[in-house]
């Protein structure tokens, strides 16, 4: 054993100490790996190919074969979702390793599998409605950008459609109380496009964001129909109350309400549980932390 | 057939209805798949290896073998480009499926192939000039960043060089009237770097952007020589006129003109068809929507 | 030889001219390829799996097998690091090709190998301390976000942890005077998350950034403990002196000092070698270029 | 240019001389690459998944989704086949490069595409009959091997089924006069299993080979129903007449006829256009070059 | 729907008919996919890396780190084995789909998981003994081939060692009554090397085969210590009795017994439940179907 | 630590004992990994693309670009070869780990690098002569098979050309005294085609093997010009003398000499240092172990 091997063994020893890895070490429970970012990416691709056949997934699809492709893709989506949702459900309980061991492990797995299957099924059933809403988003992106040549260009390369496809599926999973996965999905969209929409946010139809990089939409945000944002816009929290121990209280309504027909220009920051009234226009680089009446235009002084 | 399979068949049926997938479904025309993002990434890698031999592509290249590498890379680039441009040309007509069927399909394909070949050839011939300009951009990035150690560091890891290599090739394809692909290319750069430059924008020599994330440069922007931007800068449109049907009129000149020697600091927004005069300096977080005279400095109040 | 082949040969000829490729061409030195972005990505994955066992890398790890996994991962990390650091050291001298040839090439390689080995070893020895600090960052992210459900969610999908893991390893390599690689690493983080932290910046413990996209932290920035930033914040340089030849002088202290307990909200720009005093709060979209006293709150007018 | 680069340039020069590469160099015709072994492997996988659903291809298939899977796989098979058959047809004419150039290239491509499409269609229509015959082969393998546990074991791992699936599809393509591809297919089977069946051979139903390695079945062989071979059996040619120039005359009937119900044991060689009569048994390691009457048993002396 | 799409739908319809796909269609049972050839290949690689550290698997292993590598590889082997063995156990019952549905599916899965875990554990415990025997095989190959330069050459490239590593692990799994997988493993070896050893065969220590292609060793063969075979040797069955229905009776002892110290030269066929006595030598191309006394030499007449 | 983890630790302990892994464990020497089968496969592909441009490697090659492709491929071949040959040279000394440590390690590496470079260079210079001989082999295969349609079919799918390309490059490396790699190369050919030619064998021009599976050609075999073999032919050793310790004496001439114009039919075995005279014909399944006069025909009795 040479000199470095000795040093290395010492480093291994330090890093394996409980006090070093506590909280940062996820111990393996049979049947309970983490949801996989790689599989979630495949799931996103499947949803895109179901929403926009011919643009994503196999391009050799025509009217006569569309059902075959939808069938195969939806079946695979369902199979992958069950496994990932089961992983997410396991994760949510990860601190209860002791409890886990006390119960019959297989009973827990069986129950999680049953729950995951029900949620995957519910997700599949919401796909047609999800496509109906995405069609309004595609139209909003087209109507809102003079540079857009046709719907196909929007669908195949606009980041907003990539983000909204992921956000809308993540939001459905959020409503179905699937843990962790909705957040992992929107972080994948965040990394790809620079747009960070929390899966808990509620967003109406015919919504669009131009360019997108730097946009943040917080967990308790509510957005109406026909709203348009530009790059760099923040719909964020201003501050949040702490509990007796000094920890932030979870679940407080702390992000804005944006009513129908609002436009918010680049780099504006809208902070706190305030309301931007119907039809208001917020100029670029403005920072706002109080209600704005309907129909008002606010610009940088 | 179990219970879920029945449900799944019902969902397939809904998603295959014409009213559900209209506008979101791209029907396949033989010989006319969409341009492929994956192939475009290979094209970008080839252009990088031609522009910066030894930094990108095969690193085993020396003076005695440079011609071999350039030859093989340019030939492959040419072959890939023809196919992608042909796909882009097909796409531009994608609504005319009926027309397509009426004509002899092979005649259309033959004509598109001829057009694609001519444009790929023209692109190849512009590579030496494109490298000449990129050399000025590399120098601009080096001169403008006290943290830069040498040209090699700039070429191998600065995001601005990644963006400009893609933008400059996309702009040439834009000038050659290649549809869709220029936009797909700049969206790849946007996703990688957070910098969104429309391929139609005109940008002079010795141009640089520091850090870059969040920068937006719109379709009709004109930028002179020796201009420097910082992260978060928007060169955008303020608003745009609608036609009689309420749709935005396409092709209006709606983005700024930035003259030579201008510096624009982080998060500033320059909006509308205004002119920032030669040598002006715009401070960070400022929002501007009117002309700025040459030599002026503008800062946040 | 057909017509295009002739044209292509002419383009090859132009691009192979010394005046065309000067400064943009990296000639190959045996044993001295560039550091590889792809290998650096594997190195990042290894460090993540060492810092957060079970969350990254092989998920089948438990108390009884943790040492095996740490041992294999650290050994591979060490092997990969030596080769990449050697490449970085070669690169730093890349202009001295003539010198290189004059010396015995193998002597140079032997010396670089010795230097690389020593630095890789030093890096490995600093892993336990690096994990100790990252644990404070994970806690800061959890405490600072009411939307966070548990530590596992933070570790597995928050961009700030991805960025800080990379920044903290890059900063160690920076202190060990490894050329090029620290910058390549932080650019990988920049591309993935939109957060651009220069590896030379000094950042204290219990640090966090919410959302992150668009944040820039410059080379000579100093940040204390318990500091929190939001998306779009710039800690940048205002301007920098030129030398007699008009080139920026390298190495000047030109970025801010942020003292302990400071909060800076979204899109604020802090520019120049100024000090933001202990406990200060900077509002969103503000641009600041002078000292701010401890305890002060600054908001947009 | 260093010493080796000079040598290398000299070697390149020699290898590029017409007299060196004549006959060994296939010059590229636009639209006419060779059939691809890699794509043929994907085609084989598709045919396996169509013949044996659930054993090959996506294993998540049940009665309710079988049609979806068949539809998607057959469509993809059809698309891949057209392109490969077109490549095979181009190849067959590869010596006529001059002719090629004289004609309008696009006309040739159009015609080849039409021919390839017709043959791919004919192939697809023969799939149900092909499956019917393969079912008899599976039964023959099961009945003939006391070690076989069930049909599933035969289908999922017996080399004879791998070989026969490929041979039977290659033989259909051979009958459809597709050039080159049938031979490439059987060579892939040869490499995988050590069984070399020429695609031109005619083989009846309920056929099997035990173990298989070393079996050779020549181009003009005719095999009846219910025949069983063991490893190392040769059904070959004895000698063949030369033409006036000393070249072998192509197309002579030179391989054996094996009638129904014959068994041939390991390493036996059956050579020339002879007939092995119905129900004959040939012992191992025997070499035979004359007719064997029906019902006879022949063993090594 | 164009003309081909109609035809295709008709073909799909035929292939989906129960009478067409009966016996060839494996319907999916949740949790019960087939064992995967791809995963088995990874399992083989893991076993090779455990048997021959440094020759297979990660080559960066030394005395100081050997335990880490063994630990990680054995843990992964164990995890993969459980899943594959469970798949094999499910498969063995695959005809009982009705039964499966009647029982509580999760109960069956739980029981199969328990059985699979026990067998995987038993396999792991036999690894040290397996390596002890393989060491004698390596020595036999070295001693028996004047062309061999050293043990390393034998281990890294002789097909016999590839075959025996797979056969010996398959035989252990066979003894542990794991269904299907042992046969799949030896077929992978068969395809790679042309040597077909049934996993049920019993083979003593210090065994070798020179060259190997075409060798067949049947299910009930028994081979002593210090036996050497050459390429093309068959240890096969002569014929086998049929039951009342004309089906071969499974499980009959029908292959040869080869006693210690026997040599069998190329292409010899040894057929039936006969005994080749201790120290006998069988010449090439001989076919034998009766006992051979100890010490005898038999050659082709 | 659960029960299995304990067992696993015990197995790890046993397998890490020196007496268990002695001779089967290759300890790592920095800079001295084994030659890589994966890289050798890339080397084979490169040699094929150099020998048969357009058939292997990039298919987009024409007269005008042939030099570029040859240049890039030869340069890459050279770079890969140096590294692999250096690995082979290190391997040859692998038992001398102690010696290795005593010397200055870098000195040894430097010397091995120098040796490897010289041999790689010599190999490159022999490529044109290698192609000249392969052209005669292609012609022999074409002339000898009535089923062959054209040279292209031979080059693109006949196993004999795959084998001979590998054998002829392995034989050159054997003559250049490169250790291990020649044998690894021919084993790759053996696995792909079932033909086992030892790299030390000497084989004349215009050589062919029909079908090939099961052919063995031993280390000291000498084959003249215009020789044709069929599948299953063995050119092997009969027996070999042992030294005083009972080990086979290495380097004895023990394989046949096959003179010009000989044909040997399927499954024949030619054993020992005997001579098959010019123009002799050996029938199938014959075993021969004494000289055969020129012009004789030998068949099975």
Short mmCIF file of N, CA and C in Angstrom, two decimals, chain A residues 18-88:
data_model
loop_
_atom_site.label_atom_id
_atom_site.label_comp_id
_atom_site.label_asym_id
_atom_site.label_seq_id
_atom_site.Cartn_x
_atom_site.Cartn_y
_atom_site.Cartn_z
N UNK A 18 -20.44 9.05 10.91
CA UNK A 18 -21.82 9.54 10.95
C UNK A 18 -21.92 11.05 11.11
N UNK A 19 -21.05 11.66 11.92
CA UNK A 19 -21.20 13.10 12.10
C UNK A 19 -20.85 13.88 10.84
N UNK A 20 -20.07 13.27 9.95
CA UNK A 20 -19.76 13.97 8.70
C UNK A 20 -20.91 13.86 7.70
N UNK A 21 -21.49 12.64 7.58
CA UNK A 21 -22.46 12.49 6.51
C UNK A 21 -23.91 12.61 6.96
N UNK A 22 -24.14 12.78 8.24
CA UNK A 22 -25.51 12.95 8.73
C UNK A 22 -26.24 14.03 7.92
N UNK A 23 -27.45 13.78 7.55
CA UNK A 23 -28.32 14.68 6.79
C UNK A 23 -27.95 14.74 5.31
N UNK A 24 -26.71 14.39 4.97
CA UNK A 24 -26.31 14.45 3.57
C UNK A 24 -26.26 13.06 2.94
N UNK A 25 -26.53 12.05 3.72
CA UNK A 25 -26.41 10.66 3.27
C UNK A 25 -27.81 10.07 3.22
N UNK A 26 -28.18 9.55 2.05
CA UNK A 26 -29.47 8.88 1.93
C UNK A 26 -29.23 7.38 1.89
N UNK A 27 -29.64 6.72 2.98
CA UNK A 27 -29.38 5.28 3.05
C UNK A 27 -30.41 4.54 2.22
N UNK A 28 -29.97 3.52 1.60
CA UNK A 28 -30.77 2.75 0.66
C UNK A 28 -31.82 1.90 1.36
N UNK A 29 -33.09 2.02 0.91
CA UNK A 29 -34.12 1.07 1.30
C UNK A 29 -34.51 0.28 0.07
N UNK A 30 -34.42 -0.99 0.17
CA UNK A 30 -34.79 -1.85 -0.96
C UNK A 30 -36.11 -1.36 -1.56
N UNK A 31 -36.13 -1.22 -2.84
CA UNK A 31 -37.37 -0.82 -3.50
C UNK A 31 -37.62 0.67 -3.44
N UNK A 32 -36.69 1.42 -2.88
CA UNK A 32 -36.94 2.83 -2.68
C UNK A 32 -35.79 3.73 -3.16
N UNK A 33 -35.36 3.57 -4.40
CA UNK A 33 -34.40 4.53 -4.93
C UNK A 33 -35.08 5.87 -5.13
N UNK A 34 -34.31 6.92 -5.29
CA UNK A 34 -34.85 8.23 -5.60
C UNK A 34 -35.50 8.22 -6.98
N UNK A 35 -36.46 9.12 -7.22
CA UNK A 35 -36.88 9.32 -8.62
C UNK A 35 -35.65 9.70 -9.45
N UNK A 36 -35.64 9.28 -10.69
CA UNK A 36 -34.47 9.46 -11.53
C UNK A 36 -34.65 10.60 -12.52
N UNK A 37 -33.72 11.57 -12.47
CA UNK A 37 -33.81 12.70 -13.39
C UNK A 37 -33.79 12.21 -14.83
N UNK A 38 -33.03 11.14 -15.08
CA UNK A 38 -32.92 10.63 -16.45
C UNK A 38 -34.26 10.07 -16.92
N UNK A 39 -34.94 9.33 -16.05
CA UNK A 39 -36.24 8.79 -16.44
C UNK A 39 -37.25 9.92 -16.58
N UNK A 40 -37.16 10.92 -15.71
CA UNK A 40 -38.08 12.06 -15.83
C UNK A 40 -37.89 12.75 -17.18
N UNK A 41 -36.67 12.81 -17.66
CA UNK A 41 -36.46 13.40 -18.99
C UNK A 41 -37.13 12.57 -20.08
N UNK A 42 -37.10 11.24 -19.91
CA UNK A 42 -37.81 10.42 -20.89
C UNK A 42 -39.32 10.65 -20.79
N UNK A 43 -39.80 10.80 -19.56
CA UNK A 43 -41.23 11.08 -19.36
C UNK A 43 -41.63 12.39 -20.03
N UNK A 44 -40.79 13.40 -19.88
CA UNK A 44 -41.08 14.69 -20.53
C UNK A 44 -41.15 14.50 -22.05
N UNK A 45 -40.18 13.74 -22.60
CA UNK A 45 -40.20 13.52 -24.05
C UNK A 45 -41.48 12.81 -24.48
N UNK A 46 -41.93 11.84 -23.68
CA UNK A 46 -43.16 11.13 -24.02
C UNK A 46 -44.36 12.07 -24.00
N UNK A 47 -44.44 12.91 -22.97
CA UNK A 47 -45.57 13.84 -22.89
C UNK A 47 -45.53 14.80 -24.08
N UNK A 48 -44.33 15.29 -24.42
CA UNK A 48 -44.24 16.17 -25.59
C UNK A 48 -44.72 15.45 -26.86
N UNK A 49 -44.35 14.17 -27.00
CA UNK A 49 -44.75 13.45 -28.22
C UNK A 49 -46.25 13.17 -28.24
N UNK A 50 -46.87 13.12 -27.06
CA UNK A 50 -48.33 12.91 -27.00
C UNK A 50 -49.06 14.23 -27.25
N UNK A 51 -48.51 15.32 -26.71
CA UNK A 51 -49.14 16.63 -26.91
C UNK A 51 -49.00 17.11 -28.34
N UNK A 52 -47.80 16.93 -28.90
CA UNK A 52 -47.48 17.51 -30.21
C UNK A 52 -46.97 16.43 -31.16
N UNK A 53 -47.85 15.52 -31.61
CA UNK A 53 -47.36 14.38 -32.41
C UNK A 53 -46.70 14.87 -33.70
N UNK A 54 -45.60 14.27 -34.06
CA UNK A 54 -44.89 14.64 -35.28
C UNK A 54 -43.83 15.69 -35.01
N UNK A 55 -44.07 16.58 -34.04
CA UNK A 55 -43.04 17.57 -33.66
C UNK A 55 -42.05 16.94 -32.70
N UNK A 56 -42.54 16.14 -31.78
CA UNK A 56 -41.65 15.44 -30.85
C UNK A 56 -41.88 13.95 -31.01
N UNK A 57 -40.95 13.16 -30.58
CA UNK A 57 -41.07 11.71 -30.73
C UNK A 57 -40.89 11.32 -32.17
N UNK A 58 -41.32 10.13 -32.50
CA UNK A 58 -41.19 9.60 -33.85
C UNK A 58 -41.85 10.53 -34.86
N UNK A 59 -41.10 10.99 -35.86
CA UNK A 59 -41.68 11.96 -36.80
C UNK A 59 -42.49 11.27 -37.90
N UNK A 60 -42.36 9.93 -37.99
CA UNK A 60 -43.10 9.20 -39.03
C UNK A 60 -44.52 8.88 -38.59
N UNK A 61 -45.34 9.88 -38.38
CA UNK A 61 -46.68 9.61 -37.89
C UNK A 61 -47.66 10.33 -38.81
N UNK A 62 -48.71 9.62 -39.22
CA UNK A 62 -49.74 10.29 -40.02
C UNK A 62 -51.12 9.90 -39.49
N UNK A 63 -52.13 10.43 -40.10
CA UNK A 63 -53.49 10.21 -39.59
C UNK A 63 -53.79 8.73 -39.40
N UNK A 64 -53.27 7.92 -40.31
CA UNK A 64 -53.58 6.49 -40.25
C UNK A 64 -52.84 5.74 -39.16
N UNK A 65 -51.78 6.33 -38.63
CA UNK A 65 -50.99 5.61 -37.64
C UNK A 65 -50.93 6.35 -36.30
N UNK A 66 -51.62 7.49 -36.22
CA UNK A 66 -51.56 8.30 -35.01
C UNK A 66 -51.95 7.51 -33.76
N UNK A 67 -53.04 6.70 -33.86
CA UNK A 67 -53.50 5.95 -32.69
C UNK A 67 -52.42 4.97 -32.19
N UNK A 68 -51.73 4.31 -33.13
CA UNK A 68 -50.67 3.38 -32.72
C UNK A 68 -49.63 4.10 -31.86
N UNK A 69 -49.20 5.27 -32.36
CA UNK A 69 -48.16 5.99 -31.65
C UNK A 69 -48.65 6.48 -30.28
N UNK A 70 -49.87 7.03 -30.26
CA UNK A 70 -50.41 7.48 -28.98
C UNK A 70 -50.50 6.31 -28.00
N UNK A 71 -50.97 5.17 -28.49
CA UNK A 71 -51.13 4.01 -27.62
C UNK A 71 -49.81 3.55 -27.01
N UNK A 72 -48.81 3.39 -27.86
CA UNK A 72 -47.51 2.94 -27.35
C UNK A 72 -46.90 3.96 -26.39
N UNK A 73 -47.00 5.24 -26.74
CA UNK A 73 -46.39 6.26 -25.89
C UNK A 73 -47.11 6.38 -24.55
N UNK A 74 -48.43 6.31 -24.58
CA UNK A 74 -49.17 6.45 -23.32
C UNK A 74 -48.93 5.24 -22.43
N UNK A 75 -48.85 4.06 -23.03
CA UNK A 75 -48.58 2.88 -22.20
C UNK A 75 -47.20 2.98 -21.53
N UNK A 76 -46.22 3.41 -22.31
CA UNK A 76 -44.88 3.54 -21.72
C UNK A 76 -44.87 4.64 -20.65
N UNK A 77 -45.53 5.74 -20.94
CA UNK A 77 -45.62 6.83 -19.96
C UNK A 77 -46.20 6.32 -18.65
N UNK A 78 -47.26 5.56 -18.76
CA UNK A 78 -47.94 5.01 -17.58
C UNK A 78 -47.00 4.12 -16.77
N UNK A 79 -46.30 3.22 -17.47
CA UNK A 79 -45.37 2.30 -16.80
C UNK A 79 -44.26 3.07 -16.08
N UNK A 80 -43.68 4.05 -16.77
CA UNK A 80 -42.59 4.81 -16.16
C UNK A 80 -43.10 5.64 -14.98
N UNK A 81 -44.28 6.23 -15.16
CA UNK A 81 -44.81 7.09 -14.10
C UNK A 81 -45.04 6.32 -12.81
N UNK A 82 -45.61 5.11 -12.93
CA UNK A 82 -45.89 4.33 -11.71
C UNK A 82 -44.62 4.18 -10.88
N UNK A 83 -43.55 3.78 -11.57
CA UNK A 83 -42.30 3.52 -10.87
C UNK A 83 -41.73 4.80 -10.25
N UNK A 84 -41.80 5.91 -10.99
CA UNK A 84 -41.25 7.16 -10.47
C UNK A 84 -42.10 7.70 -9.32
N UNK A 85 -43.41 7.60 -9.47
CA UNK A 85 -44.27 8.11 -8.39
C UNK A 85 -44.06 7.27 -7.13
N UNK A 86 -43.93 5.96 -7.32
CA UNK A 86 -43.65 5.10 -6.17
C UNK A 86 -42.34 5.54 -5.48
N UNK A 87 -41.34 5.86 -6.28
CA UNK A 87 -40.07 6.34 -5.73
C UNK A 87 -40.29 7.64 -4.97
N UNK A 88 -41.10 8.53 -5.54
CA UNK A 88 -41.38 9.81 -4.88
C UNK A 88 -42.10 9.61 -3.56
#
